[in-house]
PDB file of N, CA and C in Angstrom:
ATOM      1  N   MET A   1       0.843  -1.160   0.000  1.00 44.00           N
ATOM      2  CA  MET A   1       0.000   0.000   0.000  1.00 44.00           C
ATOM      3  C   MET A   1       0.900   1.238   0.000  1.00 44.00           C
ATOM      4  N   HIS A   2       1.095   1.808  -1.129  1.00 44.00           N
ATOM      5  CA  HIS A   2       2.007   2.925  -1.263  1.00 44.00           C
ATOM      6  C   HIS A   2       1.339   4.214  -0.832  1.00 44.00           C
ATOM      7  N   GLY A   3       2.149   5.157  -0.326  1.00 45.00           N
ATOM      8  CA  GLY A   3       1.653   6.470  -0.012  1.00 45.00           C
ATOM      9  C   GLY A   3       1.024   6.584   1.369  1.00 45.00           C
ATOM     10  N   MET A   4       0.998   5.504   2.132  1.00 46.00           N
ATOM     11  CA  MET A   4       0.412   5.579   3.458  1.00 46.00           C
ATOM     12  C   MET A   4       1.488   5.985   4.448  1.00 46.00           C
ATOM     13  N   MET A   5       1.050   6.632   5.542  1.00 44.00           N
ATOM     14  CA  MET A   5       1.968   6.942   6.618  1.00 44.00           C
ATOM     15  C   MET A   5       2.412   5.629   7.248  1.00 44.00           C
ATOM     16  N   GLN A   6       3.661   5.550   7.630  1.00 46.00           N
ATOM     17  CA  GLN A   6       4.161   4.347   8.278  1.00 46.00           C
ATOM     18  C   GLN A   6       4.152   4.567   9.784  1.00 46.00           C
ATOM     19  N   HIS A   7       3.610   3.630  10.523  1.00 45.00           N
ATOM     20  CA  HIS A   7       3.536   3.691  11.969  1.00 45.00           C
ATOM     21  C   HIS A   7       4.265   2.485  12.535  1.00 45.00           C
ATOM     22  N   VAL A   8       4.871   2.668  13.698  1.00 47.00           N
ATOM     23  CA  VAL A   8       5.498   1.553  14.394  1.00 47.00           C
ATOM     24  C   VAL A   8       4.386   0.661  14.920  1.00 47.00           C
ATOM     25  N   VAL A   9       4.494  -0.636  14.695  1.00 47.00           N
ATOM     26  CA  VAL A   9       3.455  -1.564  15.141  1.00 47.00           C
ATOM     27  C   VAL A   9       4.043  -2.481  16.200  1.00 47.00           C
ATOM     28  N   GLU A  10       3.706  -2.213  17.453  1.00 55.00           N
ATOM     29  CA  GLU A  10       4.129  -3.020  18.588  1.00 55.00           C
ATOM     30  C   GLU A  10       2.975  -3.035  19.577  1.00 55.00           C
ATOM     31  N   GLY A  11       3.171  -3.648  20.704  1.00 61.00           N
ATOM     32  CA  GLY A  11       2.166  -3.606  21.755  1.00 61.00           C
ATOM     33  C   GLY A  11       1.131  -4.704  21.627  1.00 61.00           C
ATOM     34  N   PRO A  12       0.241  -4.796  22.612  1.00 62.00           N
ATOM     35  CA  PRO A  12      -0.713  -5.902  22.695  1.00 62.00           C
ATOM     36  C   PRO A  12      -1.691  -5.999  21.530  1.00 62.00           C
ATOM     37  N   ALA A  13      -2.154  -4.884  21.006  1.00 68.00           N
ATOM     38  CA  ALA A  13      -3.147  -4.927  19.924  1.00 68.00           C
ATOM     39  C   ALA A  13      -2.521  -5.247  18.575  1.00 68.00           C
ATOM     40  N   ALA A  14      -1.215  -5.104  18.481  1.00 73.00           N
ATOM     41  CA  ALA A  14      -0.544  -5.200  17.185  1.00 73.00           C
ATOM     42  C   ALA A  14      -0.685  -6.571  16.529  1.00 73.00           C
ATOM     43  N   LEU A  15      -0.593  -7.643  17.298  1.00 75.00           N
ATOM     44  CA  LEU A  15      -0.647  -8.981  16.706  1.00 75.00           C
ATOM     45  C   LEU A  15      -1.997  -9.246  16.044  1.00 75.00           C
ATOM     46  N   SER A  16      -3.081  -8.953  16.750  1.00 78.00           N
ATOM     47  CA  SER A  16      -4.416  -9.159  16.174  1.00 78.00           C
ATOM     48  C   SER A  16      -4.621  -8.299  14.942  1.00 78.00           C
ATOM     49  N   LEU A  17      -4.196  -7.057  15.015  1.00 81.00           N
ATOM     50  CA  LEU A  17      -4.344  -6.162  13.870  1.00 81.00           C
ATOM     51  C   LEU A  17      -3.499  -6.635  12.695  1.00 81.00           C
ATOM     52  N   ALA A  18      -2.279  -7.077  12.974  1.00 80.00           N
ATOM     53  CA  ALA A  18      -1.397  -7.554  11.902  1.00 80.00           C
ATOM     54  C   ALA A  18      -1.975  -8.802  11.235  1.00 80.00           C
ATOM     55  N   MET A  19      -2.584  -9.687  12.023  1.00 81.00           N
ATOM     56  CA  MET A  19      -3.186 -10.886  11.443  1.00 81.00           C
ATOM     57  C   MET A  19      -4.370 -10.520  10.548  1.00 81.00           C
ATOM     58  N   ALA A  20      -5.209  -9.601  11.009  1.00 85.00           N
ATOM     59  CA  ALA A  20      -6.355  -9.175  10.203  1.00 85.00           C
ATOM     60  C   ALA A  20      -5.881  -8.463   8.940  1.00 85.00           C
ATOM     61  N   GLU A  21      -4.831  -7.653   9.071  1.00 84.00           N
ATOM     62  CA  GLU A  21      -4.272  -6.967   7.900  1.00 84.00           C
ATOM     63  C   GLU A  21      -3.697  -7.978   6.914  1.00 84.00           C
ATOM     64  N   GLY A  22      -3.036  -9.015   7.418  1.00 85.00           N
ATOM     65  CA  GLY A  22      -2.499 -10.059   6.549  1.00 85.00           C
ATOM     66  C   GLY A  22      -3.598 -10.783   5.789  1.00 85.00           C
ATOM     67  N   HIS A  23      -4.699 -11.075   6.469  1.00 85.00           N
ATOM     68  CA  HIS A  23      -5.853 -11.712   5.821  1.00 85.00           C
ATOM     69  C   HIS A  23      -6.377 -10.815   4.700  1.00 85.00           C
ATOM     70  N   LEU A  24      -6.452  -9.530   4.978  1.00 86.00           N
ATOM     71  CA  LEU A  24      -6.923  -8.571   3.979  1.00 86.00           C
ATOM     72  C   LEU A  24      -5.978  -8.520   2.781  1.00 86.00           C
ATOM     73  N   GLN A  25      -4.689  -8.484   3.027  1.00 85.00           N
ATOM     74  CA  GLN A  25      -3.725  -8.429   1.927  1.00 85.00           C
ATOM     75  C   GLN A  25      -3.743  -9.713   1.101  1.00 85.00           C
ATOM     76  N   GLN A  26      -3.943 -10.860   1.739  1.00 88.00           N
ATOM     77  CA  GLN A  26      -4.054 -12.115   0.986  1.00 88.00           C
ATOM     78  C   GLN A  26      -5.282 -12.092   0.086  1.00 88.00           C
ATOM     79  N   ALA A  27      -6.391 -11.597   0.613  1.00 85.00           N
ATOM     80  CA  ALA A  27      -7.616 -11.507  -0.194  1.00 85.00           C
ATOM     81  C   ALA A  27      -7.405 -10.573  -1.380  1.00 85.00           C
ATOM     82  N   MET A  28      -6.698  -9.456  -1.149  1.00 82.00           N
ATOM     83  CA  MET A  28      -6.415  -8.516  -2.241  1.00 82.00           C
ATOM     84  C   MET A  28      -5.541  -9.183  -3.296  1.00 82.00           C
ATOM     85  N   SER A  29      -4.555  -9.953  -2.871  1.00 85.00           N
ATOM     86  CA  SER A  29      -3.656 -10.590  -3.843  1.00 85.00           C
ATOM     87  C   SER A  29      -4.383 -11.652  -4.661  1.00 85.00           C
ATOM     88  N   ARG A  30      -5.431 -12.250  -4.097  1.00 85.00           N
ATOM     89  CA  ARG A  30      -6.231 -13.238  -4.830  1.00 85.00           C
ATOM     90  C   ARG A  30      -7.338 -12.574  -5.642  1.00 85.00           C
ATOM     91  N   SER A  31      -7.501 -11.276  -5.476  1.00 80.00           N
ATOM     92  CA  SER A  31      -8.593 -10.529  -6.124  1.00 80.00           C
ATOM     93  C   SER A  31      -9.951 -11.115  -5.761  1.00 80.00           C
ATOM     94  N   ASP A  32     -10.076 -11.576  -4.530  1.00 79.00           N
ATOM     95  CA  ASP A  32     -11.329 -12.132  -4.018  1.00 79.00           C
ATOM     96  C   ASP A  32     -12.084 -10.998  -3.330  1.00 79.00           C
ATOM     97  N   MET A  33     -12.937 -10.320  -4.100  1.00 81.00           N
ATOM     98  CA  MET A  33     -13.578  -9.114  -3.596  1.00 81.00           C
ATOM     99  C   MET A  33     -14.506  -9.381  -2.414  1.00 81.00           C
ATOM    100  N   VAL A  34     -15.147 -10.532  -2.387  1.00 85.00           N
ATOM    101  CA  VAL A  34     -16.004 -10.850  -1.240  1.00 85.00           C
ATOM    102  C   VAL A  34     -15.148 -10.978   0.017  1.00 85.00           C
ATOM    103  N   ASP A  35     -14.049 -11.714  -0.088  1.00 86.00           N
ATOM    104  CA  ASP A  35     -13.158 -11.876   1.055  1.00 86.00           C
ATOM    105  C   ASP A  35     -12.514 -10.546   1.429  1.00 86.00           C
ATOM    106  N   VAL A  36     -12.213  -9.705   0.443  1.00 86.00           N
ATOM    107  CA  VAL A  36     -11.654  -8.378   0.724  1.00 86.00           C
ATOM    108  C   VAL A  36     -12.637  -7.573   1.568  1.00 86.00           C
ATOM    109  N   LEU A  37     -13.904  -7.585   1.175  1.00 86.00           N
ATOM    110  CA  LEU A  37     -14.911  -6.836   1.933  1.00 86.00           C
ATOM    111  C   LEU A  37     -15.061  -7.383   3.348  1.00 86.00           C
ATOM    112  N   VAL A  38     -15.066  -8.701   3.486  1.00 88.00           N
ATOM    113  CA  VAL A  38     -15.185  -9.316   4.813  1.00 88.00           C
ATOM    114  C   VAL A  38     -13.976  -8.948   5.671  1.00 88.00           C
ATOM    115  N   ALA A  39     -12.776  -9.086   5.113  1.00 87.00           N
ATOM    116  CA  ALA A  39     -11.555  -8.798   5.869  1.00 87.00           C
ATOM    117  C   ALA A  39     -11.446  -7.315   6.206  1.00 87.00           C
ATOM    118  N   ALA A  40     -11.820  -6.443   5.268  1.00 88.00           N
ATOM    119  CA  ALA A  40     -11.771  -4.999   5.529  1.00 88.00           C
ATOM    120  C   ALA A  40     -12.752  -4.624   6.635  1.00 88.00           C
ATOM    121  N   SER A  41     -13.942  -5.210   6.610  1.00 88.00           N
ATOM    122  CA  SER A  41     -14.914  -4.887   7.657  1.00 88.00           C
ATOM    123  C   SER A  41     -14.451  -5.428   9.010  1.00 88.00           C
ATOM    124  N   GLU A  42     -13.799  -6.594   8.998  1.00 87.00           N
ATOM    125  CA  GLU A  42     -13.254  -7.164  10.238  1.00 87.00           C
ATOM    126  C   GLU A  42     -12.176  -6.251  10.811  1.00 87.00           C
ATOM    127  N   LEU A  43     -11.275  -5.797   9.967  1.00 85.00           N
ATOM    128  CA  LEU A  43     -10.200  -4.918  10.416  1.00 85.00           C
ATOM    129  C   LEU A  43     -10.763  -3.581  10.891  1.00 85.00           C
ATOM    130  N   ASP A  44     -11.718  -3.029  10.165  1.00 88.00           N
ATOM    131  CA  ASP A  44     -12.345  -1.768  10.561  1.00 88.00           C
ATOM    132  C   ASP A  44     -13.040  -1.916  11.916  1.00 88.00           C
ATOM    133  N   ARG A  45     -13.744  -3.014  12.114  1.00 87.00           N
ATOM    134  CA  ARG A  45     -14.429  -3.269  13.390  1.00 87.00           C
ATOM    135  C   ARG A  45     -13.416  -3.344  14.528  1.00 87.00           C
ATOM    136  N   MET A  46     -12.283  -4.008  14.278  1.00 84.00           N
ATOM    137  CA  MET A  46     -11.243  -4.108  15.306  1.00 84.00           C
ATOM    138  C   MET A  46     -10.702  -2.733  15.661  1.00 84.00           C
ATOM    139  N   VAL A  47     -10.455  -1.915  14.645  1.00 84.00           N
ATOM    140  CA  VAL A  47      -9.924  -0.569  14.884  1.00 84.00           C
ATOM    141  C   VAL A  47     -10.900   0.225  15.742  1.00 84.00           C
ATOM    142  N   ARG A  48     -12.179   0.188  15.373  1.00 85.00           N
ATOM    143  CA  ARG A  48     -13.169   0.969  16.117  1.00 85.00           C
ATOM    144  C   ARG A  48     -13.385   0.438  17.533  1.00 85.00           C
ATOM    145  N   SER A  49     -13.322  -0.869  17.719  1.00 81.00           N
ATOM    146  CA  SER A  49     -13.555  -1.405  19.065  1.00 81.00           C
ATOM    147  C   SER A  49     -12.323  -1.278  19.958  1.00 81.00           C
ATOM    148  N   LEU A  50     -11.131  -1.380  19.384  1.00 77.00           N
ATOM    149  CA  LEU A  50      -9.909  -1.267  20.186  1.00 77.00           C
ATOM    150  C   LEU A  50      -9.490   0.180  20.420  1.00 77.00           C
ATOM    151  N   GLY A  51      -9.947   1.083  19.577  1.00 77.00           N
ATOM    152  CA  GLY A  51      -9.535   2.481  19.680  1.00 77.00           C
ATOM    153  C   GLY A  51      -9.662   3.079  21.070  1.00 77.00           C
ATOM    154  N   PRO A  52     -10.832   2.992  21.695  1.00 75.00           N
ATOM    155  CA  PRO A  52     -10.988   3.596  23.020  1.00 75.00           C
ATOM    156  C   PRO A  52     -10.111   2.970  24.101  1.00 75.00           C
ATOM    157  N   SER A  53      -9.669   1.737  23.900  1.00 73.00           N
ATOM    158  CA  SER A  53      -8.870   1.073  24.933  1.00 73.00           C
ATOM    159  C   SER A  53      -7.371   1.147  24.667  1.00 73.00           C
ATOM    160  N   ALA A  54      -6.956   1.823  23.595  1.00 73.00           N
ATOM    161  CA  ALA A  54      -5.523   1.933  23.285  1.00 73.00           C
ATOM    162  C   ALA A  54      -4.837   2.733  24.385  1.00 73.00           C
ATOM    163  N   ARG A  55      -3.888   2.109  25.053  1.00 74.00           N
ATOM    164  CA  ARG A  55      -3.229   2.758  26.179  1.00 74.00           C
ATOM    165  C   ARG A  55      -1.814   3.237  25.844  1.00 74.00           C
ATOM    166  N   SER A  56      -1.181   2.585  24.917  1.00 77.00           N
ATOM    167  CA  SER A  56       0.211   2.939  24.626  1.00 77.00           C
ATOM    168  C   SER A  56       0.319   3.601  23.259  1.00 77.00           C
ATOM    169  N   ASP A  57       1.428   4.288  23.070  1.00 80.00           N
ATOM    170  CA  ASP A  57       1.699   4.884  21.760  1.00 80.00           C
ATOM    171  C   ASP A  57       1.784   3.798  20.691  1.00 80.00           C
ATOM    172  N   GLN A  58       2.313   2.628  21.061  1.00 77.00           N
ATOM    173  CA  GLN A  58       2.427   1.532  20.111  1.00 77.00           C
ATOM    174  C   GLN A  58       1.047   1.030  19.681  1.00 77.00           C
ATOM    175  N   ASP A  59       0.130   0.917  20.637  1.00 76.00           N
ATOM    176  CA  ASP A  59      -1.228   0.493  20.288  1.00 76.00           C
ATOM    177  C   ASP A  59      -1.893   1.516  19.374  1.00 76.00           C
ATOM    178  N   ARG A  60      -1.740   2.791  19.707  1.00 79.00           N
ATOM    179  CA  ARG A  60      -2.334   3.842  18.865  1.00 79.00           C
ATOM    180  C   ARG A  60      -1.726   3.822  17.468  1.00 79.00           C
ATOM    181  N   ALA A  61      -0.415   3.590  17.383  1.00 80.00           N
ATOM    182  CA  ALA A  61       0.247   3.520  16.076  1.00 80.00           C
ATOM    183  C   ALA A  61      -0.282   2.337  15.266  1.00 80.00           C
ATOM    184  N   ALA A  62      -0.484   1.192  15.933  1.00 79.00           N
ATOM    185  CA  ALA A  62      -1.024   0.013  15.244  1.00 79.00           C
ATOM    186  C   ALA A  62      -2.428   0.298  14.732  1.00 79.00           C
ATOM    187  N   LEU A  63      -3.228   0.983  15.532  1.00 82.00           N
ATOM    188  CA  LEU A  63      -4.595   1.320  15.123  1.00 82.00           C
ATOM    189  C   LEU A  63      -4.594   2.306  13.957  1.00 82.00           C
ATOM    190  N   LEU A  64      -3.697   3.284  13.995  1.00 85.00           N
ATOM    191  CA  LEU A  64      -3.600   4.239  12.881  1.00 85.00           C
ATOM    192  C   LEU A  64      -3.199   3.528  11.596  1.00 85.00           C
ATOM    193  N   ARG A  65      -2.239   2.634  11.694  1.00 83.00           N
ATOM    194  CA  ARG A  65      -1.792   1.873  10.513  1.00 83.00           C
ATOM    195  C   ARG A  65      -2.949   1.054   9.944  1.00 83.00           C
ATOM    196  N   ALA A  66      -3.663   0.352  10.807  1.00 83.00           N
ATOM    197  CA  ALA A  66      -4.787  -0.468  10.349  1.00 83.00           C
ATOM    198  C   ALA A  66      -5.866   0.402   9.719  1.00 83.00           C
ATOM    199  N   GLY A  67      -6.139   1.557  10.314  1.00 85.00           N
ATOM    200  CA  GLY A  67      -7.116   2.482   9.730  1.00 85.00           C
ATOM    201  C   GLY A  67      -6.680   2.972   8.365  1.00 85.00           C
ATOM    202  N   ASP A  68      -5.376   3.242   8.209  1.00 88.00           N
ATOM    203  CA  ASP A  68      -4.841   3.648   6.901  1.00 88.00           C
ATOM    204  C   ASP A  68      -5.042   2.545   5.865  1.00 88.00           C
ATOM    205  N   VAL A  69      -4.803   1.302   6.269  1.00 86.00           N
ATOM    206  CA  VAL A  69      -4.960   0.166   5.354  1.00 86.00           C
ATOM    207  C   VAL A  69      -6.413   0.043   4.912  1.00 86.00           C
ATOM    208  N   VAL A  70      -7.348   0.138   5.858  1.00 87.00           N
ATOM    209  CA  VAL A  70      -8.772   0.041   5.516  1.00 87.00           C
ATOM    210  C   VAL A  70      -9.153   1.146   4.539  1.00 87.00           C
ATOM    211  N   GLY A  71      -8.730   2.377   4.809  1.00 89.00           N
ATOM    212  CA  GLY A  71      -9.040   3.491   3.905  1.00 89.00           C
ATOM    213  C   GLY A  71      -8.484   3.277   2.513  1.00 89.00           C
ATOM    214  N   SER A  72      -7.258   2.795   2.437  1.00 87.00           N
ATOM    215  CA  SER A  72      -6.627   2.539   1.143  1.00 87.00           C
ATOM    216  C   SER A  72      -7.364   1.447   0.372  1.00 87.00           C
ATOM    217  N   VAL A  73      -7.758   0.397   1.067  1.00 86.00           N
ATOM    218  CA  VAL A  73      -8.480  -0.703   0.419  1.00 86.00           C
ATOM    219  C   VAL A  73      -9.830  -0.225  -0.095  1.00 86.00           C
ATOM    220  N   LEU A  74     -10.531   0.565   0.697  1.00 87.00           N
ATOM    221  CA  LEU A  74     -11.835   1.068   0.258  1.00 87.00           C
ATOM    222  C   LEU A  74     -11.702   1.950  -0.984  1.00 87.00           C
ATOM    223  N   MET A  75     -10.656   2.776  -1.033  1.00 89.00           N
ATOM    224  CA  MET A  75     -10.433   3.602  -2.232  1.00 89.00           C
ATOM    225  C   MET A  75     -10.135   2.717  -3.435  1.00 89.00           C
ATOM    226  N   ARG A  76      -9.336   1.675  -3.238  1.00 85.00           N
ATOM    227  CA  ARG A  76      -9.012   0.757  -4.344  1.00 85.00           C
ATOM    228  C   ARG A  76     -10.267   0.031  -4.830  1.00 85.00           C
ATOM    229  N   LEU A  77     -11.111  -0.422  -3.904  1.00 83.00           N
ATOM    230  CA  LEU A  77     -12.355  -1.092  -4.285  1.00 83.00           C
ATOM    231  C   LEU A  77     -13.258  -0.158  -5.078  1.00 83.00           C
ATOM    232  N   GLU A  78     -13.332   1.092  -4.647  1.00 86.00           N
ATOM    233  CA  GLU A  78     -14.156   2.062  -5.367  1.00 86.00           C
ATOM    234  C   GLU A  78     -13.648   2.238  -6.799  1.00 86.00           C
ATOM    235  N   THR A  79     -12.336   2.319  -6.962  1.00 86.00           N
ATOM    236  CA  THR A  79     -11.742   2.444  -8.291  1.00 86.00           C
ATOM    237  C   THR A  79     -12.059   1.220  -9.144  1.00 86.00           C
ATOM    238  N   GLU A  80     -11.908   0.031  -8.562  1.00 80.00           N
ATOM    239  CA  GLU A  80     -12.188  -1.206  -9.301  1.00 80.00           C
ATOM    240  C   GLU A  80     -13.661  -1.304  -9.693  1.00 80.00           C
ATOM    241  N   MET A  81     -14.546  -0.882  -8.811  1.00 80.00           N
ATOM    242  CA  MET A  81     -15.975  -0.919  -9.124  1.00 80.00           C
ATOM    243  C   MET A  81     -16.297   0.031 -10.271  1.00 80.00           C
ATOM    244  N   THR A  82     -15.689   1.207 -10.264  1.00 85.00           N
ATOM    245  CA  THR A  82     -15.905   2.172 -11.340  1.00 85.00           C
ATOM    246  C   THR A  82     -15.413   1.604 -12.665  1.00 85.00           C
ATOM    247  N   ARG A  83     -14.241   0.965 -12.647  1.00 82.00           N
ATOM    248  CA  ARG A  83     -13.723   0.329 -13.866  1.00 82.00           C
ATOM    249  C   ARG A  83     -14.646  -0.780 -14.339  1.00 82.00           C
ATOM    250  N   GLY A  84     -15.150  -1.575 -13.409  1.00 76.00           N
ATOM    251  CA  GLY A  84     -16.053  -2.663 -13.760  1.00 76.00           C
ATOM    252  C   GLY A  84     -17.338  -2.159 -14.385  1.00 76.00           C
ATOM    253  N   LEU A  85     -17.884  -1.073 -13.854  1.00 76.00           N
ATOM    254  CA  LEU A  85     -19.099  -0.488 -14.431  1.00 76.00           C
ATOM    255  C   LEU A  85     -18.836   0.017 -15.842  1.00 76.00           C
ATOM    256  N   ALA A  86     -17.699   0.663 -16.043  1.00 77.00           N
ATOM    257  CA  ALA A  86     -17.351   1.157 -17.377  1.00 77.00           C
ATOM    258  C   ALA A  86     -17.175  -0.012 -18.344  1.00 77.00           C
ATOM    259  N   ALA A  87     -16.541  -1.083 -17.891  1.00 73.00           N
ATOM    260  CA  ALA A  87     -16.338  -2.257 -18.753  1.00 73.00           C
ATOM    261  C   ALA A  87     -17.673  -2.870 -19.150  1.00 73.00           C
ATOM    262  N   ARG A  88     -18.610  -2.932 -18.212  1.00 71.00           N
ATOM    263  CA  ARG A  88     -19.924  -3.501 -18.537  1.00 71.00           C
ATOM    264  C   ARG A  88     -20.654  -2.651 -19.565  1.00 71.00           C
ATOM    265  N   ARG A  89     -20.514  -1.341 -19.475  1.00 73.00           N
ATOM    266  CA  ARG A  89     -21.178  -0.463 -20.452  1.00 73.00           C
ATOM    267  C   ARG A  89     -20.553  -0.590 -21.833  1.00 73.00           C
ATOM    268  N   ASN A  90     -19.243  -0.854 -21.881  1.00 76.00           N
ATOM    269  CA  ASN A  90     -18.514  -0.858 -23.149  1.00 76.00           C
ATOM    270  C   ASN A  90     -18.402  -2.230 -23.804  1.00 76.00           C
ATOM    271  N   ASP A  91     -18.801  -3.274 -23.149  1.00 77.00           N
ATOM    272  CA  ASP A  91     -18.652  -4.631 -23.674  1.00 77.00           C
ATOM    273  C   ASP A  91     -20.038  -5.261 -23.789  1.00 77.00           C
ATOM    274  N   ALA A  92     -20.445  -5.585 -25.019  1.00 76.00           N
ATOM    275  CA  ALA A  92     -21.788  -6.126 -25.255  1.00 76.00           C
ATOM    276  C   ALA A  92     -22.019  -7.422 -24.480  1.00 76.00           C
ATOM    277  N   ARG A  93     -21.002  -8.285 -24.404  1.00 77.00           N
ATOM    278  CA  ARG A  93     -21.170  -9.545 -23.661  1.00 77.00           C
ATOM    279  C   ARG A  93     -21.445  -9.283 -22.185  1.00 77.00           C
ATOM    280  N   LEU A  94     -20.701  -8.334 -21.609  1.00 71.00           N
ATOM    281  CA  LEU A  94     -20.926  -8.011 -20.200  1.00 71.00           C
ATOM    282  C   LEU A  94     -22.273  -7.324 -19.997  1.00 71.00           C
ATOM    283  N   ARG A  95     -22.654  -6.451 -20.933  1.00 70.00           N
ATOM    284  CA  ARG A  95     -23.975  -5.805 -20.836  1.00 70.00           C
ATOM    285  C   ARG A  95     -25.063  -6.858 -20.814  1.00 70.00           C
ATOM    286  N   ASN A  96     -24.969  -7.842 -21.696  1.00 74.00           N
ATOM    287  CA  ASN A  96     -25.968  -8.909 -21.749  1.00 74.00           C
ATOM    288  C   ASN A  96     -25.926  -9.788 -20.501  1.00 74.00           C
ATOM    289  N   ALA A  97     -24.737 -10.046 -19.988  1.00 74.00           N
ATOM    290  CA  ALA A  97     -24.609 -10.886 -18.794  1.00 74.00           C
ATOM    291  C   ALA A  97     -25.252 -10.225 -17.579  1.00 74.00           C
ATOM    292  N   TYR A  98     -25.181  -8.892 -17.509  1.00 70.00           N
ATOM    293  CA  TYR A  98     -25.727  -8.181 -16.359  1.00 70.00           C
ATOM    294  C   TYR A  98     -27.116  -7.619 -16.623  1.00 70.00           C
ATOM    295  N   PHE A  99     -27.679  -7.921 -17.782  1.00 70.00           N
ATOM    296  CA  PHE A  99     -29.004  -7.413 -18.124  1.00 70.00           C
ATOM    297  C   PHE A  99     -30.054  -8.073 -17.237  1.00 70.00           C
ATOM    298  N   VAL A 100     -30.872  -7.255 -16.638  1.00 65.00           N
ATOM    299  CA  VAL A 100     -31.978  -7.758 -15.822  1.00 65.00           C
ATOM    300  C   VAL A 100     -33.258  -7.276 -16.480  1.00 65.00           C
ATOM    301  N   PRO A 101     -34.066  -8.200 -16.989  1.00 70.00           N
ATOM    302  CA  PRO A 101     -35.289  -7.786 -17.677  1.00 70.00           C
ATOM    303  C   PRO A 101     -36.294  -7.179 -16.700  1.00 70.00           C
ATOM    304  N   ASP A 102     -37.063  -6.242 -17.196  1.00 65.00           N
ATOM    305  CA  ASP A 102     -38.125  -5.627 -16.405  1.00 65.00           C
ATOM    306  C   ASP A 102     -39.324  -6.564 -16.427  1.00 65.00           C
ATOM    307  N   LEU A 103     -39.678  -7.108 -15.291  1.00 70.00           N
ATOM    308  CA  LEU A 103     -40.749  -8.100 -15.214  1.00 70.00           C
ATOM    309  C   LEU A 103     -42.094  -7.495 -14.819  1.00 70.00           C
ATOM    310  N   THR A 104     -42.201  -6.181 -14.844  1.00 68.00           N
ATOM    311  CA  THR A 104     -43.477  -5.554 -14.466  1.00 68.00           C
ATOM    312  C   THR A 104     -44.441  -5.499 -15.606  1.00 68.00           C
TER     313      THR A 104
END
């Protein structure tokens, strides 16, 4: 994830956050968008639930890093969705595949 601020990741919360981040990065590398959404929501939930209990600078740094990762992934997903919509409009096969007839 290029362009993100780098934070030191240590402390008690770091291991759980690092594992969730690893799951998210694996899903991204497989281009498994369903798993990406699940992993991103899991990581986001962890950040929001652990945030109020962060006691050390290391915990806060780990939470900031995880929040940066979630934000970056969401921006990437938005870009991919926009590309996918454009591809469907420009490709007759994809237009037909996604065509939903009006049944009214």
